[in-house]
Coordinates of C-alpha atoms and ligand atoms in Angstrom, one line a residue:
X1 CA 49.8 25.4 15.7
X2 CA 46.7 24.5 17.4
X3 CA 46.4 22.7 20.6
X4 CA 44.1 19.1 20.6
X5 CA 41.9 21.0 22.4
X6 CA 41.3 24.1 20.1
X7 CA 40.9 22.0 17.3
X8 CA 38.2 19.9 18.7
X9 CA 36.9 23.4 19.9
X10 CA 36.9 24.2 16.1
X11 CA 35.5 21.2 14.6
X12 CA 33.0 20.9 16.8
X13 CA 31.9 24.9 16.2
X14 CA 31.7 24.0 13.2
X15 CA 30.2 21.1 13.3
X16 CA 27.2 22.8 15.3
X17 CA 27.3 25.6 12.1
X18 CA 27.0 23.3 9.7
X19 CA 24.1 21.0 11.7
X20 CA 22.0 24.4 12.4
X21 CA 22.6 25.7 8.7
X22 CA 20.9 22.2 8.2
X23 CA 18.4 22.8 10.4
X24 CA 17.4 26.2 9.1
X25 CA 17.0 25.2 5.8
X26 CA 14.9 21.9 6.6
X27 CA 13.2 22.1 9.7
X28 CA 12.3 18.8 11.1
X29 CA 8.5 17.6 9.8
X30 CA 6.1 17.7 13.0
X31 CA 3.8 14.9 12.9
X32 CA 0.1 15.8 11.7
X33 CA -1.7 15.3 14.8
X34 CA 0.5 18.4 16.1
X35 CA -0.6 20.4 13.3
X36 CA -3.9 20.1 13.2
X37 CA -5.4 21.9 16.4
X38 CA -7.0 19.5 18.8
X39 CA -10.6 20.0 20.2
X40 CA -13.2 21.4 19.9
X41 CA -12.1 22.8 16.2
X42 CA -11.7 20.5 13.6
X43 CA -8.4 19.2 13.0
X44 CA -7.2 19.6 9.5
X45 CA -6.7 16.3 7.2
X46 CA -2.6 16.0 5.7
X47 CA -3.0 12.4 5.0
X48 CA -3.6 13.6 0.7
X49 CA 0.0 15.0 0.2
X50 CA 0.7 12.6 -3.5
X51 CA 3.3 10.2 -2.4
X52 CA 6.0 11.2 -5.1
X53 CA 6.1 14.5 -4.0
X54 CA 6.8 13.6 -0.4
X55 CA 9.1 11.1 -1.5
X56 CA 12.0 13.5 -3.6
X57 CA 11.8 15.6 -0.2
X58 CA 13.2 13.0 1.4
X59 CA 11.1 13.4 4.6
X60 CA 11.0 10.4 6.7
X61 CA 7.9 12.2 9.1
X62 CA 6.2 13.1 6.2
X63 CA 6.6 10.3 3.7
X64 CA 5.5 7.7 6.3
X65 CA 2.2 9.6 6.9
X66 CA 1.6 10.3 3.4
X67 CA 1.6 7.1 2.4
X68 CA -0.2 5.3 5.5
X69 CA -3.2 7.7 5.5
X70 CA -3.6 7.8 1.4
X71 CA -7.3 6.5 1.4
X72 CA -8.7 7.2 3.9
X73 CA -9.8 10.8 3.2
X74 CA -13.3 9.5 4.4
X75 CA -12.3 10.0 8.2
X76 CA -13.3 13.3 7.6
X77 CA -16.9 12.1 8.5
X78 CA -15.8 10.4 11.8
X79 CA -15.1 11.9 15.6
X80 CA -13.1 9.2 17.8
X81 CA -14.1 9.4 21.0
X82 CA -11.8 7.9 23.3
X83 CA -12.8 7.5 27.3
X84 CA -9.8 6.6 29.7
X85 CA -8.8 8.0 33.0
X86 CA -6.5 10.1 34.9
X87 CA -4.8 7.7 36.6
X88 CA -3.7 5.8 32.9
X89 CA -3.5 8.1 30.3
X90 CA 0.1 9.0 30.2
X91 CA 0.9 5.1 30.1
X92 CA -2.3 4.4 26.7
X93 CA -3.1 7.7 25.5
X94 CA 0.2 8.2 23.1
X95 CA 0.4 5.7 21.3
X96 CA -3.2 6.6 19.6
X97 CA -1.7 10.3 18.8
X98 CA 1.1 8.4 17.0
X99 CA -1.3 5.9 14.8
X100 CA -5.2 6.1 15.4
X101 CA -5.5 9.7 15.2
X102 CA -2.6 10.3 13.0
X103 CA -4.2 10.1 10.1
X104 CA -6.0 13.7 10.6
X105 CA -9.4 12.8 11.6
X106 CA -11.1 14.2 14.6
X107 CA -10.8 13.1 17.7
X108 CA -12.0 14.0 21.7
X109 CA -10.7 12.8 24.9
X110 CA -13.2 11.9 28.1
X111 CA -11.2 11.3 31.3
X112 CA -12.0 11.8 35.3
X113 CA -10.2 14.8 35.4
X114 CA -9.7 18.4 33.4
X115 CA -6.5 18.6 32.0
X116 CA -3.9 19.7 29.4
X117 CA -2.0 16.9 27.6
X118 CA 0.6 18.4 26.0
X119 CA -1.1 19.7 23.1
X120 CA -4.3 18.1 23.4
X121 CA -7.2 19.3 26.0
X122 CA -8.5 16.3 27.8
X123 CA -12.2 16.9 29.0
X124 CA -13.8 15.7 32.5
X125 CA -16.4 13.3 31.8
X126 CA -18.2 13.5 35.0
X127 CA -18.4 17.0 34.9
X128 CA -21.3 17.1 33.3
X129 CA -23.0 14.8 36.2
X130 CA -25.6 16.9 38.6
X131 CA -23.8 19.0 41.3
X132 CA -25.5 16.3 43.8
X133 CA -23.7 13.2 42.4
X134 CA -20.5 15.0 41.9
X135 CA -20.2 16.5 45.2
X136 CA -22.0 13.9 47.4
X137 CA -22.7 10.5 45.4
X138 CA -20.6 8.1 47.2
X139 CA -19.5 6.2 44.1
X140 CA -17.7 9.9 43.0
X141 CA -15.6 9.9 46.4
X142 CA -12.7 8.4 44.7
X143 CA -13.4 11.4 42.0
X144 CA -13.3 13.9 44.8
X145 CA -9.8 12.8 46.3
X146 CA -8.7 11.9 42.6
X147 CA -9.1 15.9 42.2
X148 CA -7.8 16.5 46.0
X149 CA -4.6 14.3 45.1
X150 CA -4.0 16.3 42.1
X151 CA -4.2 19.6 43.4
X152 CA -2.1 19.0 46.0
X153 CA 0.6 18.3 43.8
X154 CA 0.0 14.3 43.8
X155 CA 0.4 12.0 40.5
X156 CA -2.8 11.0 39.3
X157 CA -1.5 7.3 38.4
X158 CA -0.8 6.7 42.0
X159 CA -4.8 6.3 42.5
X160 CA -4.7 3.0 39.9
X161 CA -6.5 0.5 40.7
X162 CA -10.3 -0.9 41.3
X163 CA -11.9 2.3 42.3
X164 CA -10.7 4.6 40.0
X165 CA -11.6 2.0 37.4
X166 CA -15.3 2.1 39.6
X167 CA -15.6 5.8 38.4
X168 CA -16.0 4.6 34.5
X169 CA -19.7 3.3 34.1
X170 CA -20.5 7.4 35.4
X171 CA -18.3 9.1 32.3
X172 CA -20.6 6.9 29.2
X173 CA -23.9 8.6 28.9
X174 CA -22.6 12.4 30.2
X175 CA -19.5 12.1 27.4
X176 CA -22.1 11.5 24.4
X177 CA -24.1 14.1 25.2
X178 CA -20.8 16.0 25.3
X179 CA -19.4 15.0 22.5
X180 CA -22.9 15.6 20.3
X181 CA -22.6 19.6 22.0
X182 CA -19.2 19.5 20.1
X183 CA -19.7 17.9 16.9
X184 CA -23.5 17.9 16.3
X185 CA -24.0 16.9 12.5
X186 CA -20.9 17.9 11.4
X187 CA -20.0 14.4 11.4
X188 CA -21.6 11.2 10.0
X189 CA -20.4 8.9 12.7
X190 CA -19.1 9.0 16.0
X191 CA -16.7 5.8 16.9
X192 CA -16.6 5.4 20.8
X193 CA -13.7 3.2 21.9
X194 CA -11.4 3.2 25.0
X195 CA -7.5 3.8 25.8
X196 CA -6.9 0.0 24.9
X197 CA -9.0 -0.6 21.7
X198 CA -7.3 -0.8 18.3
X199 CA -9.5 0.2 15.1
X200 CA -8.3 -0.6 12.0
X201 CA -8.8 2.7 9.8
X202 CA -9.3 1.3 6.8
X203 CA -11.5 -1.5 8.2
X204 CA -14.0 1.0 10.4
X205 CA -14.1 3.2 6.8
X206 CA -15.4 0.2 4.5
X207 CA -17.7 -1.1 7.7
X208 CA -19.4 2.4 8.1
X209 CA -19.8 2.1 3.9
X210 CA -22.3 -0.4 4.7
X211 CA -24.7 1.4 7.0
X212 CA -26.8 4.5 6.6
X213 CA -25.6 7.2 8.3
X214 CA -29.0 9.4 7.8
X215 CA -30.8 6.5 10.2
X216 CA -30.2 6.2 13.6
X217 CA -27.3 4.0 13.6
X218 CA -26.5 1.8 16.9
X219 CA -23.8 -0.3 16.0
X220 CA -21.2 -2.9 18.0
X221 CA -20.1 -5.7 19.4
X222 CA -23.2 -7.5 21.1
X223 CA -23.8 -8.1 25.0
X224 CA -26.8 -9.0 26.8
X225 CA -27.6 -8.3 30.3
X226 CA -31.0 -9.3 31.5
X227 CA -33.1 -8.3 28.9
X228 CA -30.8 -5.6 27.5
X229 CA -28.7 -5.9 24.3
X230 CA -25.6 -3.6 24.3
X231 CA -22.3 -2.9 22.7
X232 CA -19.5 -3.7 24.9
X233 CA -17.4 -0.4 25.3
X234 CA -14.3 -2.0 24.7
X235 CA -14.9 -2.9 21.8
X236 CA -15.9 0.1 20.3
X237 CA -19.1 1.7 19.5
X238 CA -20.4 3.5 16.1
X239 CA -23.5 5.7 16.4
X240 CA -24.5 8.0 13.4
X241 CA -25.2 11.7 14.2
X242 CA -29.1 10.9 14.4
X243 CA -28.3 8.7 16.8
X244 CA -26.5 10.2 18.9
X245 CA -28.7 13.3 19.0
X246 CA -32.0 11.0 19.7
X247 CA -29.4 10.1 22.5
X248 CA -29.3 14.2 23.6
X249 CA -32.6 14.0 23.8
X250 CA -33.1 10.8 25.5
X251 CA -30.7 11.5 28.1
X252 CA -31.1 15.3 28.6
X253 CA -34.6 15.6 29.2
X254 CA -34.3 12.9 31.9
X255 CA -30.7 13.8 32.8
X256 CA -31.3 13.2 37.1
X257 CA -33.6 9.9 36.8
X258 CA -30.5 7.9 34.3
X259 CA -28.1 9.0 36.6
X260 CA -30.5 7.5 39.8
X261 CA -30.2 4.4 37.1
X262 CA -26.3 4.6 36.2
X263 CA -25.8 4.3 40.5
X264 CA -27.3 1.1 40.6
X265 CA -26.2 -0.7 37.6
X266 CA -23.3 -2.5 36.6
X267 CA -22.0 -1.1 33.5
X268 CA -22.4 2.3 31.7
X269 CA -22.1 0.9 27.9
X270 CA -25.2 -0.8 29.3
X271 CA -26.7 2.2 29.7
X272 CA -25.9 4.0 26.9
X273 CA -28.1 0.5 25.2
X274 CA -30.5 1.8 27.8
X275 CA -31.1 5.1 26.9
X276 CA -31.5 4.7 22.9
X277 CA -33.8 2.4 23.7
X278 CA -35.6 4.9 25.4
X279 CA -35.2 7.1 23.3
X280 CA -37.8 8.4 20.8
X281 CA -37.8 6.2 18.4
X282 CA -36.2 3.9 20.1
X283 CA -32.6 2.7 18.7
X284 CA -32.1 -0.9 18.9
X285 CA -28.2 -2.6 18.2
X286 CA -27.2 -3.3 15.0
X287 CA -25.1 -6.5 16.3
X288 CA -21.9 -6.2 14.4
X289 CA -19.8 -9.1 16.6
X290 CA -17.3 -10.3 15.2
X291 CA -16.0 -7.2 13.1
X292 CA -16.7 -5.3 16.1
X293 CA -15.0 -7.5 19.0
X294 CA -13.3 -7.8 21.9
X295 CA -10.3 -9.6 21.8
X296 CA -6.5 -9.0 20.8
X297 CA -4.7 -11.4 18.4
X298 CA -3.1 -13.5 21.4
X299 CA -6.8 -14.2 22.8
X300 CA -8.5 -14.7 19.8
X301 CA -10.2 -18.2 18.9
X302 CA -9.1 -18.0 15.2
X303 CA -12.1 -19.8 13.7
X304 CA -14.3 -20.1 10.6
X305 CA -17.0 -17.6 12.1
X306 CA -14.2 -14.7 11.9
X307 CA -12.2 -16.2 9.4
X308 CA -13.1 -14.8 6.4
X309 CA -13.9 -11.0 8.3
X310 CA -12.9 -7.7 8.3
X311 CA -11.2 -7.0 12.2
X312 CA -13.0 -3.6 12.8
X313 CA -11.2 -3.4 16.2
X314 CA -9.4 -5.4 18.6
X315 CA -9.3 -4.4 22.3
X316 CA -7.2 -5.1 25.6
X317 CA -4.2 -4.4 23.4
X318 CA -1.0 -2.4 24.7
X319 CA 0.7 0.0 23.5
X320 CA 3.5 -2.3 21.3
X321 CA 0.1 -4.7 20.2
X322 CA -1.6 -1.0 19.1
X323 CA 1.9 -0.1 16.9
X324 CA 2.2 -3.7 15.6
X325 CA -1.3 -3.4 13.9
X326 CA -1.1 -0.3 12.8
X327 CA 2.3 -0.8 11.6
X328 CA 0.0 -4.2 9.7
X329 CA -2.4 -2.1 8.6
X330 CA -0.9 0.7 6.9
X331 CA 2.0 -1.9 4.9
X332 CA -1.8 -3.5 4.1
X333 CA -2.8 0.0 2.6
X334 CA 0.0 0.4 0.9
X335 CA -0.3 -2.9 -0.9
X336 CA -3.5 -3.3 -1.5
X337 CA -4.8 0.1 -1.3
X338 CA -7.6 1.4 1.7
X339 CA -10.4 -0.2 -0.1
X340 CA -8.9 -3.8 0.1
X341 CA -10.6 -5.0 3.9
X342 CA -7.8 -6.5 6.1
X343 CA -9.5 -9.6 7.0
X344 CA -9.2 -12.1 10.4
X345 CA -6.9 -14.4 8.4
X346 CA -4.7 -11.5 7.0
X347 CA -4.2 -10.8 10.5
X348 CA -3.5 -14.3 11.7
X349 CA -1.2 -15.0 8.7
X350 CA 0.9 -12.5 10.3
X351 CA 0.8 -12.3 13.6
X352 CA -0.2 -16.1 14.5
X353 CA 1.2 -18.7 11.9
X354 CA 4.4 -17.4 11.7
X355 CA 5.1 -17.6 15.4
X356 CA 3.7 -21.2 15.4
X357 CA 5.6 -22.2 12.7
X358 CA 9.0 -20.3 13.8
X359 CA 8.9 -22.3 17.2
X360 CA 8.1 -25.5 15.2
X361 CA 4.7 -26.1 17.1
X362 CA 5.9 -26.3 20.5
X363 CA 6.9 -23.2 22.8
X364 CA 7.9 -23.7 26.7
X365 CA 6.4 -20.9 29.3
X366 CA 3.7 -20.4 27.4
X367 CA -0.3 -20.5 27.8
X368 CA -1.6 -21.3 24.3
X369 CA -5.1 -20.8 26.1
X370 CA -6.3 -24.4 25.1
X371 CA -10.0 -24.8 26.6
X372 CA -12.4 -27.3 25.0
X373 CA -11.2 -30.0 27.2
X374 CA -9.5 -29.9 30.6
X375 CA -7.7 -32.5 33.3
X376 CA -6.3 -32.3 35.9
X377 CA -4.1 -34.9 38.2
X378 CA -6.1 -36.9 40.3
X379 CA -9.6 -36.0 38.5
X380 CA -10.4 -38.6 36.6
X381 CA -8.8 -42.0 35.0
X382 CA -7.5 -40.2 31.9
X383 CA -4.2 -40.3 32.0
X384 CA -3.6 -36.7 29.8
X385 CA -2.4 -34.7 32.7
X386 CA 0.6 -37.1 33.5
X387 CA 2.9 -35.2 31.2
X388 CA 3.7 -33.4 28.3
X389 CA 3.7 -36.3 26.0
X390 CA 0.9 -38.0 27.9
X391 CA -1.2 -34.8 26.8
X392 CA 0.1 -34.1 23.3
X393 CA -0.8 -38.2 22.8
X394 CA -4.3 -37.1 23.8
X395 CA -4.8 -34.2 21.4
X396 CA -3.5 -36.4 18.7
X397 CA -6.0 -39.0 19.3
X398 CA -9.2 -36.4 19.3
X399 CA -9.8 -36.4 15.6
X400 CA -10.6 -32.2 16.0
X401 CA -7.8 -30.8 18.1
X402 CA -5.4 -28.6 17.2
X403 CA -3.5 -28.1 20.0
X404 CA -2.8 -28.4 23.9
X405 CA -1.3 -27.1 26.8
X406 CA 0.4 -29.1 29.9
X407 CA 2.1 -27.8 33.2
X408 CA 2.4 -29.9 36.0
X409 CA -0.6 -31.8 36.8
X410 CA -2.5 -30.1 34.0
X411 CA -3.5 -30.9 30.5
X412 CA -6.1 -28.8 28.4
X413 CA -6.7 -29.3 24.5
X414 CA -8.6 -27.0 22.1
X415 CA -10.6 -27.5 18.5
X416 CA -9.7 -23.8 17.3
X417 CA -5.8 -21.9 17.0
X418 CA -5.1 -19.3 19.9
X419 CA -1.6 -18.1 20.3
X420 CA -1.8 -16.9 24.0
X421 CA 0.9 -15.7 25.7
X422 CA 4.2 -16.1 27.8
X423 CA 3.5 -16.6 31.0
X424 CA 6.2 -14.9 32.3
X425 CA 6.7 -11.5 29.9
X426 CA 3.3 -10.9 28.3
X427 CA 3.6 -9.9 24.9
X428 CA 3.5 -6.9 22.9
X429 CA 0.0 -8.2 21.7
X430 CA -1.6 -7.7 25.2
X431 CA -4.0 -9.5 26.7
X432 CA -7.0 -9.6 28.5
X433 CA -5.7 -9.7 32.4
X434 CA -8.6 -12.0 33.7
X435 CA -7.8 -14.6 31.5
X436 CA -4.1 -14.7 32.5
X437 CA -4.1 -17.6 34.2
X438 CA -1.4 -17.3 37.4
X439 CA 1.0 -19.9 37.8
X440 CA 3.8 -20.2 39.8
X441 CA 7.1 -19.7 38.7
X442 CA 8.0 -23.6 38.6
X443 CA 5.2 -24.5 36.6
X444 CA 5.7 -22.1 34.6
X445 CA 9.0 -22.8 33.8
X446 CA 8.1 -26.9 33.1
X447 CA 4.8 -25.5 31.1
X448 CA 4.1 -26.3 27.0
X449 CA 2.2 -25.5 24.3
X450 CA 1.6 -27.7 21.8
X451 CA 0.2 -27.1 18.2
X452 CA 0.3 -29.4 15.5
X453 CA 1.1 -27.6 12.1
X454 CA -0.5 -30.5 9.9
X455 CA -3.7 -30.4 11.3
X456 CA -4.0 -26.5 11.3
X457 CA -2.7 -26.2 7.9
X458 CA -5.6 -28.9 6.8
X459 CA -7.8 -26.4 8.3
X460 CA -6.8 -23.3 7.2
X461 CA -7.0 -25.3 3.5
X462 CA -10.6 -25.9 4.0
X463 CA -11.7 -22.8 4.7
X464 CA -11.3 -21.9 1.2
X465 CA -10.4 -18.3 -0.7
X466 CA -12.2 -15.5 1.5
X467 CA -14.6 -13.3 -0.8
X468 CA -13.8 -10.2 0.1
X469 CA -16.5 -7.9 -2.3
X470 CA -19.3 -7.3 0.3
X471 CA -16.4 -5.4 1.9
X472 CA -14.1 -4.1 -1.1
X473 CA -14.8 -0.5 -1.8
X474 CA -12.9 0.2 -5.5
X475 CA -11.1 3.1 -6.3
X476 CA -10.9 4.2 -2.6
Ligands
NAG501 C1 -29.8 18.0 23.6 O1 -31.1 17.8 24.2 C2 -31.6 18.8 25.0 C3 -32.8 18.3 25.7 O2 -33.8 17.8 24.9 C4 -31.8 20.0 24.1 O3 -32.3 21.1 24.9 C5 -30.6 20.4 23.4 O4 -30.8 21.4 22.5 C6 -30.0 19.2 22.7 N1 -28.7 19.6 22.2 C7 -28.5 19.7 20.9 C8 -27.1 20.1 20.6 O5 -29.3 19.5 20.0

């Protein structure tokens, strides 16, 4: 007979037999973005496998992807180019290999430092910049002992923080010209966008549909600064190839005079508005706020002038907000198909209104952002600020408001729906961390939102059926 030992001995062996006979015959699906070889080739596209066929294999990888890239072949024509930084990429840069570029499309990644991540080659931005600024610039040092740290065996995210955040207006204007050496006019567009922006796929696809990719496009969300209108970074920005190689030219043959001019100004998506202007002919912005925009669905003002919208992107958004909209967006394309836009009140039917319904239009610790009107104890005569009640009778009594906030000795109101946050765990939807208002832990814990459900149902009523054609693409 065999001992209790032998036979677990024996069962397990053949347990591991059975489990590597398993294994031989299917091996486990690797995700697309493995297959297809990073930069500066072009990755292949796998999002076209029919979804019947990937269905009897049974495949969880495989069938997921099939179905959440079917339609949206037309990536083909687009390079992501994402700009982040040493000292944050392990913490953002996965979660976009896992959804944004999962979908086979081509993709380059600037950073402040050369390195290898896992499969994917991560370029140096600023090494590019003249041998002067690199070496002697003092808004670089942080760059030198960012490269000093590493070599020396030190972790790059230990060097967080305001000055390795100072090093990002320098990577704009040398990572387009970098990324037009790579991809010249083998793409239509080029999609600029940072570690924390979200694009929707489907939603960049049927926006691009709508410009002309043989003129030199310019496209985002609008900013001025003095007399300069730019697209913020954050938000994303779309040049077509003529674009960016009028930007080659622009910036090239004056390469040591824009960086005099980067050293001195405040931002480089500025910059990059600087140098199409300059450029021959000159580029102007196609303003493309509020598709294009910077925001996440927490800080959003949900109101009629995005309403009825396709949300290009979304920015400020973590990692869990990045999966929750992609996880949106391609149940969306499955529905609806990848030439049905995803509009601003798809998005807020899902992540907003539930959420304010589900707590019955009141949560506790949380900042519902509320900001048309504002009082605080002691201020003035209104008596809003006294308590909770005291400032929920207030909003009821202003014919437009939609909600309010109170915490001790506060009360604000608003006229449009934001969701905000908890002010104790942020959530997954992220947030934009110089609006987080800091509390203390008391207040926080006596703080309320307030919504009230009639009134923003009333609304939502009266802004009517969306019409989606000047966005619908058919038989995408
Ligand atoms: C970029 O511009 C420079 C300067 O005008 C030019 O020499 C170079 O050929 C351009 N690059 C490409 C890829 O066209």
């Amino acid at each position: 007979m065999l001992s209790t030992p032998r036979i677990v001995l024996v069962v397990t062996g053949l347990l591991c037999l059975a489990l590597f006979a398993k294994l031989w015959r299917d091996p486990p699906a690797v995700p697309s973005y493995l297959e297809s070889t990073p930069l500066g080739s072009h990755g292949h596209f796998s999002g076209n496998a029919p979804a019947e066929e990937s269905e009897t294999k049974g495949d969880a990888y495989e069938g997921t992807d099939a179905d959440a890239c079917t339609g949206l072949e037309r990536l083909k024509d687009v390079v992501f180019v994402l700009k982040t930084g040493a000292s944050e990429i392990y913490e953002k840069l996965p979660i976009h290999l896992a959804t944004t570029f999962a979908c086979g499309s081509d993709y380059v990644i600037y950073s402040d430092l050369e390195q290898q991540f896992g499969v994917v080659p991560i370029h140096d931005a600023l090494a590019s910049l003249s041998h002067d600024i690199q070496d002697k610039h003092e808004d670089l040092a942080q760059y030198r002992l960012l490269k000093e740290h590493v070599a020396g065996g030190g972790d790059a995210a230990e060097l967080k923080g305001e000055k390795s955040w100072g090093l990002d207006k320098w990577k704009f204007l040398p990572m387009v010209t970098d990324a037009y050496k790579r991809f010249r006019e083998t793409k239509k567009w080029y999609f600029f966008m940072e570690a924390d922006t979200y694009v929707s796929l489907q939603n960049l696809l049927l926006f691009l549909n709508t410009l002309d990719e043989r003129k030199p496009v310019f496209a985002g969300a609008q900013v001025m600064i003095g007399d300069t209108e730019f697209a913020h970074g954050g938000s994303g920005v779309v040049l077509s190839a003529p674009a960016v190689k009028a930007f080659n030219a622009s910036y090239l043959s004056d390469q040591l005079s824009w960086e005099n001019t980067v050293a001195g100004e405040c931002c480089g998506d500025k910059m990059m508005a600087d140098v199409l202007l300059k450029a021959d002919p000159s580029i102007k912005l196609h303003t493309s706020f509020p598709l294009i925009q910077g925001e996440t669905p927490a800080s959003l003002d949900w109101s009629e002038k995005h309403w009825c919208k396709p949300a290009v992107t979304w920015h400020h958004v973590d990692a869990v907000g990045i999966d929750k909209l992609w996880q949106f967006d391609s149940e969306w394309r499955e529905a609806h198909g990848a030439g049905e836009p995803t509009l601003f009140e798809d998005y807020y039917k899902s992540f907003v209104l539930p959420q304010i319904r589900a707590a019955d239009g009141k949560m506790k610790g949380w900042d519902n952002l509320a900001q048309d009107w504002s009082f605080r104890n002691g201020d003035d005569d209104n008596p809003a600020s006294k308590s909770a009640k005291a400032c929920e009778r207030f909003c009821r009594g202003e014919d437009h408001c939609l909600q309010w906030f109170w915490s001790p000795g506060f009360c604000k109101a608003g006229k449009v729906v934001r969701l905000g946050w908890s002010m104790k765990n942020r959530p997954g939807l992220g947030s934009a961390d110089d609006r987080i208002a800091h509390f203390g832990e008391e207040e926080s814990k006596k703080a309320v939102s307030g919504w009230f459900l009639d009134r923003i149902e009333a609304w939502q009523t009266a802004q009517g059926v969306c019409d989606r054609s000047p966005w619908r693409v058919s038989g995408n």
